[in-house]
Amino acid sequence: MAGTKEIKTRIQSVQETKKITSAMYLIASTKLRRARQELEHTRPYFEALRGEIKSIFRTASDVDSRYFYPVGNDTPREGTYGCLVITADKGLAGSYNQNAIRQAQELLEWHPDTKLFVVGEYGRRFFAQRNIPIERSFLYTAQNPTMARAREISALLLDGFHRGELKEIFVIYTDMESAMSFQARSARVLPFHRTYFDTLDGERVAAEPFEFLPNANSVLDSMIPSYVSGFIYSALIDSFCCEQNARMTAMDSANQNAEELLGELSLRYNRVRQSAITQEITEVSAGARAQRQRKDR
């Protein structure tokens, strides 16, 4: 059985670890709050941009764009695909990273001819350790998702799409469904299905038709790159929020486990200490009894 010194050292170690997990919980909560604010500030612009794209399809039904599947044909294209995988720079976030990587592995199994573009040090190390080639990795983007970084990523992916090197582009990210749940998703960014921009029931539509100059195709070709940048930025922010939420949950569980462990160690320490005191009292009492017996003789 461990002595009081060993148990006390273990208690101090658990207390120091609990300080770290508590600090990480507070840091993650602060980052999560800031990221949500940034997302709320930028989301209206891209929602409006999507609405304008819907207006184009409502007004000009004969639009033919390279960014969309032809009407009535949604067959997956043959050739090389591009996949942007968004992970974190570090672990300690529950199953957050593994869920995104699992989605990427499923895509690679379905379409092996896929080039990976990885955000996050965790994902880069995972694929490098398994000798899975990475086309490009983006450093520091996972911890600092900005619109400038999103435009950099989208420009690289769009360049491959325009040159015909990438037939389809996917983004694997983690979507924050609510404050308590999140899910890794694989979304095809290009080419779009036209139904993605259909008008929903009850949605407001423009009363007057639009006039496009020089034509609807040119207007659409100039809007889609901005929309793709916005989609990637939203995916980066969503993933960052989910990462911080997952880390908060993991650190909260660690704090609870530390509290339980401290309770058990304190109880064990008190028992060992009480046992040692009882042993000392017994030894003193036995010595005193022996002295009295010797005097009596």
Short mmCIF file of N, CA and C in Angstrom, two decimals, residues 6 19 29 49 53 59 72 79 88 102 106 135 147 163 166 171 196 214-215 217 233 240 250 260 263 271 279 295:
data_model
loop_
_atom_site.label_atom_id
_atom_site.label_comp_id
_atom_site.label_asym_id
_atom_site.label_seq_id
_atom_site.Cartn_x
_atom_site.Cartn_y
_atom_site.Cartn_z
N GLU A 6 3.62 9.28 -0.83
CA GLU A 6 3.31 8.98 -2.23
C GLU A 6 1.91 9.47 -2.60
N LYS A 19 -5.46 22.32 -12.89
CA LYS A 19 -5.27 23.74 -13.20
C LYS A 19 -5.10 23.94 -14.70
N SER A 29 -13.46 28.46 -24.33
CA SER A 29 -14.75 29.18 -24.28
C SER A 29 -14.61 30.59 -24.84
N LEU A 49 -25.58 36.84 -51.09
CA LEU A 49 -24.97 36.43 -52.35
C LEU A 49 -25.65 35.17 -52.89
N ILE A 53 -27.77 34.58 -56.51
CA ILE A 53 -27.58 33.46 -57.44
C ILE A 53 -28.91 32.77 -57.71
N THR A 59 -34.68 33.97 -63.02
CA THR A 59 -34.89 34.89 -64.12
C THR A 59 -34.47 34.30 -65.46
N GLY A 72 -30.59 18.24 -65.72
CA GLY A 72 -30.99 16.85 -65.85
C GLY A 72 -29.84 15.87 -65.82
N GLY A 79 -12.24 11.60 -63.38
CA GLY A 79 -11.00 12.36 -63.29
C GLY A 79 -10.59 12.58 -61.85
N ALA A 88 -7.81 20.15 -36.77
CA ALA A 88 -7.22 21.08 -35.82
C ALA A 88 -5.70 20.97 -35.85
N ARG A 102 -12.13 10.47 -40.77
CA ARG A 102 -12.91 9.30 -41.23
C ARG A 102 -13.69 9.64 -42.49
N GLU A 106 -13.24 7.79 -46.18
CA GLU A 106 -14.36 7.25 -46.96
C GLU A 106 -14.36 7.80 -48.38
N GLU A 135 -1.45 17.11 -51.33
CA GLU A 135 -1.13 18.07 -52.38
C GLU A 135 -0.66 19.39 -51.79
N MET A 147 -10.86 35.57 -43.59
CA MET A 147 -11.36 35.63 -44.95
C MET A 147 -10.20 35.62 -45.94
N ARG A 163 -8.42 24.88 -64.76
CA ARG A 163 -7.47 24.25 -65.68
C ARG A 163 -7.85 22.81 -66.00
N LEU A 166 -8.81 19.44 -61.57
CA LEU A 166 -9.75 18.95 -60.56
C LEU A 166 -11.16 18.98 -61.16
N VAL A 171 -15.32 19.66 -49.72
CA VAL A 171 -14.84 20.25 -48.47
C VAL A 171 -15.36 19.38 -47.32
N TYR A 196 -29.52 23.13 -55.53
CA TYR A 196 -28.95 23.74 -54.33
C TYR A 196 -29.38 25.20 -54.19
N PRO A 214 -22.86 41.70 -69.16
CA PRO A 214 -23.30 41.54 -70.56
C PRO A 214 -24.31 40.40 -70.74
N ASN A 215 -24.22 39.36 -69.83
CA ASN A 215 -25.21 38.28 -69.88
C ASN A 215 -25.21 37.56 -68.54
N ASN A 217 -24.60 34.43 -67.81
CA ASN A 217 -23.46 33.54 -67.59
C ASN A 217 -22.26 34.29 -67.03
N TYR A 233 -14.78 29.89 -46.00
CA TYR A 233 -14.60 30.65 -44.76
C TYR A 233 -15.61 30.19 -43.70
N PHE A 240 -13.75 25.58 -36.54
CA PHE A 240 -13.06 26.15 -35.40
C PHE A 240 -13.98 26.20 -34.18
N ALA A 250 -14.24 18.11 -23.57
CA ALA A 250 -13.18 17.21 -23.11
C ALA A 250 -12.54 17.71 -21.82
N GLU A 260 -13.18 13.61 -9.03
CA GLU A 260 -13.45 12.27 -8.49
C GLU A 260 -12.16 11.62 -7.99
N GLY A 263 -11.06 13.14 -4.77
CA GLY A 263 -11.87 12.63 -3.67
C GLY A 263 -11.41 11.26 -3.21
N ARG A 271 -7.26 7.57 5.29
CA ARG A 271 -7.25 6.22 5.84
C ARG A 271 -5.83 5.79 6.21
N GLN A 279 -1.44 3.02 14.51
CA GLN A 279 -0.27 2.17 14.72
C GLN A 279 0.68 2.78 15.75
N LYS A 295 8.15 -2.97 35.97
CA LYS A 295 8.21 -2.43 37.32
C LYS A 295 7.53 -3.34 38.33
#
